[in-house]
Coordinates of C-alpha atoms in Angstrom, one line a residue:
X1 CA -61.4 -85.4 8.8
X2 CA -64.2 -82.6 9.2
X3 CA -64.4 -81.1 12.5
X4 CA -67.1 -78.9 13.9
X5 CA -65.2 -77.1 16.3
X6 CA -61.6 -75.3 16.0
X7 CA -60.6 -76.2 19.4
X8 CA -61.3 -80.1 19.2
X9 CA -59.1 -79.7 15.4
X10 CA -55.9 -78.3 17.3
X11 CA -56.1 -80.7 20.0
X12 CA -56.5 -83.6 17.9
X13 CA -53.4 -81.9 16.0
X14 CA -51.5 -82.1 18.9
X15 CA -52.1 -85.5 20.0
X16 CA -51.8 -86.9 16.4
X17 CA -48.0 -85.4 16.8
X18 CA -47.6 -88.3 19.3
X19 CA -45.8 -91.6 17.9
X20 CA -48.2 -94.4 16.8
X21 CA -51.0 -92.3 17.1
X22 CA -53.1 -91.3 14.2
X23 CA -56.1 -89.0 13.4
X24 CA -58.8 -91.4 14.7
X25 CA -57.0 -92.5 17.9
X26 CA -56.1 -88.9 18.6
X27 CA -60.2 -87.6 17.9
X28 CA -60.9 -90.5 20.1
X29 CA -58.7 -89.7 23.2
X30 CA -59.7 -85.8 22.5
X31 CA -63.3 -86.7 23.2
X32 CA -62.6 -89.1 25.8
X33 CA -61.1 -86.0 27.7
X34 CA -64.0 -83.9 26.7
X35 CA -66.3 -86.3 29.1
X36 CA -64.1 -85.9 32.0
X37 CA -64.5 -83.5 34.6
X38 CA -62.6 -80.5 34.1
X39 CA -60.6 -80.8 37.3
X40 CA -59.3 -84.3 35.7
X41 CA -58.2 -82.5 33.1
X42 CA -56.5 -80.2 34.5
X43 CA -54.4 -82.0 36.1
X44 CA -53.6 -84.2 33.4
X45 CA -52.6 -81.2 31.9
X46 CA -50.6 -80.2 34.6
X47 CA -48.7 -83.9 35.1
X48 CA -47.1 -83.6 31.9
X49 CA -46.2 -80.1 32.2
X50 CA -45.0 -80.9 35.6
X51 CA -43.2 -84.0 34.2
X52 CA -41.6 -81.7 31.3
X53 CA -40.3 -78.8 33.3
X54 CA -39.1 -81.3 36.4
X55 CA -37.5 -84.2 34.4
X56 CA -34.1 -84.5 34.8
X57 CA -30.9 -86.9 33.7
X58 CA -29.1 -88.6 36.0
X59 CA -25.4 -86.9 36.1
X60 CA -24.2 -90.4 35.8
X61 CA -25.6 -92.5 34.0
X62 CA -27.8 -90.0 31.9
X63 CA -30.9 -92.3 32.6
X64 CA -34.3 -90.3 33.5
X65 CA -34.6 -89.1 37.1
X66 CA -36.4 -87.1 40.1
X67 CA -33.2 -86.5 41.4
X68 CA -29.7 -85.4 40.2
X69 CA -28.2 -88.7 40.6
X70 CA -31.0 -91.5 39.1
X71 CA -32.0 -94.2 41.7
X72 CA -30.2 -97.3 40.1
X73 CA -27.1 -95.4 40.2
X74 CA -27.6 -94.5 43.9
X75 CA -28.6 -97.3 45.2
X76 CA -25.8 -99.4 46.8
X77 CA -26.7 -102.5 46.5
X78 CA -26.2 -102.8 43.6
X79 CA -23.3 -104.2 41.5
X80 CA -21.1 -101.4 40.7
X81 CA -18.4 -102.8 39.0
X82 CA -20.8 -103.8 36.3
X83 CA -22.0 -101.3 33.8
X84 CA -24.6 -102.1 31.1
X85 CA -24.6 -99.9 28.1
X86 CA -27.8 -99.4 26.2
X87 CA -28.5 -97.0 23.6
X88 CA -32.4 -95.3 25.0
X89 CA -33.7 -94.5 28.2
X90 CA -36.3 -97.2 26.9
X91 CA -33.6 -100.5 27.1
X92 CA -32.9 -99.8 30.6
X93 CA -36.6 -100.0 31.3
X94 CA -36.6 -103.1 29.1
X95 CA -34.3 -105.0 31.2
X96 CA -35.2 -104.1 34.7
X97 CA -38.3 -105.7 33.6
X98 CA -36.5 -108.9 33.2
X99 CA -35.0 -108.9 37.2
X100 CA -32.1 -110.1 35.5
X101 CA -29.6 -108.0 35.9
X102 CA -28.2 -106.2 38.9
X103 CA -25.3 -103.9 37.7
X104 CA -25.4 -100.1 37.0
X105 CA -26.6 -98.6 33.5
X106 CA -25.2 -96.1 30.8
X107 CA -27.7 -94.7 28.4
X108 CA -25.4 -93.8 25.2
X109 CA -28.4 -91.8 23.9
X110 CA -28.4 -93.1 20.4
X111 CA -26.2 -94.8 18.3
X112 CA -23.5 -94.1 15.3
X113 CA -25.8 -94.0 12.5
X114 CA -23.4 -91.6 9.7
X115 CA -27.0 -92.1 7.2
X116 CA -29.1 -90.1 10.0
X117 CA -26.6 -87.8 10.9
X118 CA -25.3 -89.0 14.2
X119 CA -21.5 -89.7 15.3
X120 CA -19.8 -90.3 18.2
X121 CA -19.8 -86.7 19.5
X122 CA -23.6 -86.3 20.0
X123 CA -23.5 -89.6 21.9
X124 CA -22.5 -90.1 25.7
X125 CA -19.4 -91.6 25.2
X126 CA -17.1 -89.8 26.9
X127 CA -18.7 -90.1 30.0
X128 CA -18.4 -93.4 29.9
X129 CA -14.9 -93.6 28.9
X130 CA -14.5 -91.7 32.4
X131 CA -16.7 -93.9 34.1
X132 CA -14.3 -96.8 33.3
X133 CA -11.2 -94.9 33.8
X134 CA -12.3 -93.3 37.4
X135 CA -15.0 -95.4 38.8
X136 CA -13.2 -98.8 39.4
X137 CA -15.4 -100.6 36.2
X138 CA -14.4 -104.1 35.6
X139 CA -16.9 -104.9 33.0
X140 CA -19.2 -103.5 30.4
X141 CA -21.8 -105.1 28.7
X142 CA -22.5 -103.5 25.2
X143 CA -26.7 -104.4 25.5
X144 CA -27.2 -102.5 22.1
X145 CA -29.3 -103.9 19.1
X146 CA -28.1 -106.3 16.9
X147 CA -28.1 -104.1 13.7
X148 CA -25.6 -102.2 11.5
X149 CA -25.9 -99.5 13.1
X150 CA -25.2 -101.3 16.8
X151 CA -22.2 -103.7 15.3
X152 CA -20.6 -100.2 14.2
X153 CA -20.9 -98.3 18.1
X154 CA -20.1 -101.2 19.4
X155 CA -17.0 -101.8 17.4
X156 CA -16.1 -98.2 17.5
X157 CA -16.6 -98.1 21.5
X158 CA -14.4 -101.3 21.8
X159 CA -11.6 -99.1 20.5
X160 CA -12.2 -96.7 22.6
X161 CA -11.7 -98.2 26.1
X162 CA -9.1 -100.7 24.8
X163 CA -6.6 -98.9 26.4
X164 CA -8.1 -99.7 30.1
X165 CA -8.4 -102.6 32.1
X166 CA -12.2 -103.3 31.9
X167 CA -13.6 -106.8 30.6
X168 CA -16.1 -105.9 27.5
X169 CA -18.6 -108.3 27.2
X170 CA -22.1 -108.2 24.8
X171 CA -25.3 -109.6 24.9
X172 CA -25.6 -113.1 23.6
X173 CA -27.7 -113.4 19.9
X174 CA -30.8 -114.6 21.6
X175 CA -32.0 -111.1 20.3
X176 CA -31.8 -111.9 16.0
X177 CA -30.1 -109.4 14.2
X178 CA -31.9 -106.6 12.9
X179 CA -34.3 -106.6 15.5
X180 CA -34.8 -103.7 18.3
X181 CA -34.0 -104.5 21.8
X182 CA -37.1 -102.8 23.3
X183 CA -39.3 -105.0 21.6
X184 CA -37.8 -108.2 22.6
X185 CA -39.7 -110.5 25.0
X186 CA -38.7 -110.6 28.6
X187 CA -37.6 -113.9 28.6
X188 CA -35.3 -113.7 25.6
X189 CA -34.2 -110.5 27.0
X190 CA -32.9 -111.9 30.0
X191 CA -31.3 -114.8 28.7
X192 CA -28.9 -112.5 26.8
X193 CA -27.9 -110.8 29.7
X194 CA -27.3 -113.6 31.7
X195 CA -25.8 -115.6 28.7
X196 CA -23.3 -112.1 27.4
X197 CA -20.5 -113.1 25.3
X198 CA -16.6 -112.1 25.3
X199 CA -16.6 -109.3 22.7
X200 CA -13.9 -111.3 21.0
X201 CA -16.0 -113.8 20.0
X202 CA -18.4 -111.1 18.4
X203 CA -16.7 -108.7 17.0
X204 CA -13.4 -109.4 14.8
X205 CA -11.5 -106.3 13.8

């Protein structure tokens, strides 16, 4: 791709860094913003600045927030007994779209994947192993995908609070295995958190 203007080449660059987008989409949003008024820009500019330097984690639950505590994990009407653990900031958004569930959430932050370099000590797992031990948790519904990789966290994090008195529980296989639980449909999605499943009856040792 042949660009007439250094500028337009480095911003196209940058945008092309982006997942899913390649060289033409990113030329195409580049000029797009080229026929906006500069003010727009600006302040495009400055949203996602803004958004980068504010963000924060919720203390908790490690979800995205405004505020030090996120605001599933402060609001009270909520079921706090229940704790749904998902693997990205991206599943909780995934099933608070389905209205389905009403509990609070723990965002593990990946998941045990020895071929990509991650164990359990660059995950939050400990966190959540306090969660359960301090926090009064009677259940906790392992909403990870139905791969390899997920079978092995959840296995390995059934070991870890089997010590405490806390009902594990895991989405029912309305999600087939192998697939990623971002992508499933809302409908499917909900079923399986309405439908979870005794871990027991999941995963043998």
């Amino acid at each position: 791709m042949v660009f007439s203007s250094a500028l337009i080449e480095n911003a196209v660059n940058e945008f092309a860094k982006l997942p899913g987008i390649g060289k033409k989409t990113a030329l195409r949003l580049v000029l797009h913003l080229l026929k906006q008024e500069t003010a727009q820009v600006q302040q495009f500019g400055e949203v996602i600045a803004r958004m980068r330097q504010q963000i924060r984690f919720c203390k908790v639950c490690h979800n995205v927030s405004d505020e030090e505590i996120c605001a599933i994990c402060s609001n009270h009407s909520r079921h706090r007994q229940v704790v749904c653990l998902v693997e990205s900031i991206r599943d909780v958004m995934a099933i608070e779209n389905t209205q389905q569930f009403n509990g609070l959430y723990h965002v593990l932050g990946g998941i045990i994947s020895p071929i990509d370099g991650i164990g359990p000590e660059q995950l939050n797992i400990q966190s959540l192993v306090e969660r359960v031990k301090d926090q009064g948790v009677e259940e906790v519904i392992m909403a990870l995908s139905p791969t390899i990789e997920g079978d092995t966290t959840i296995y390995f994090l059934s070991k870890k609070l089997k010590d405490y008195p806390v009902k594990i529980t895991t989405i029912a296989r309305g999600i087939a295995f192998g697939g990623e639980l971002e992508y499933a449909d809302e409908m499917t999605l909900a079923r399986s958190i309405s439908n979870r499943l005794p871990l027991d009856s999941y995963v043998k040792p």
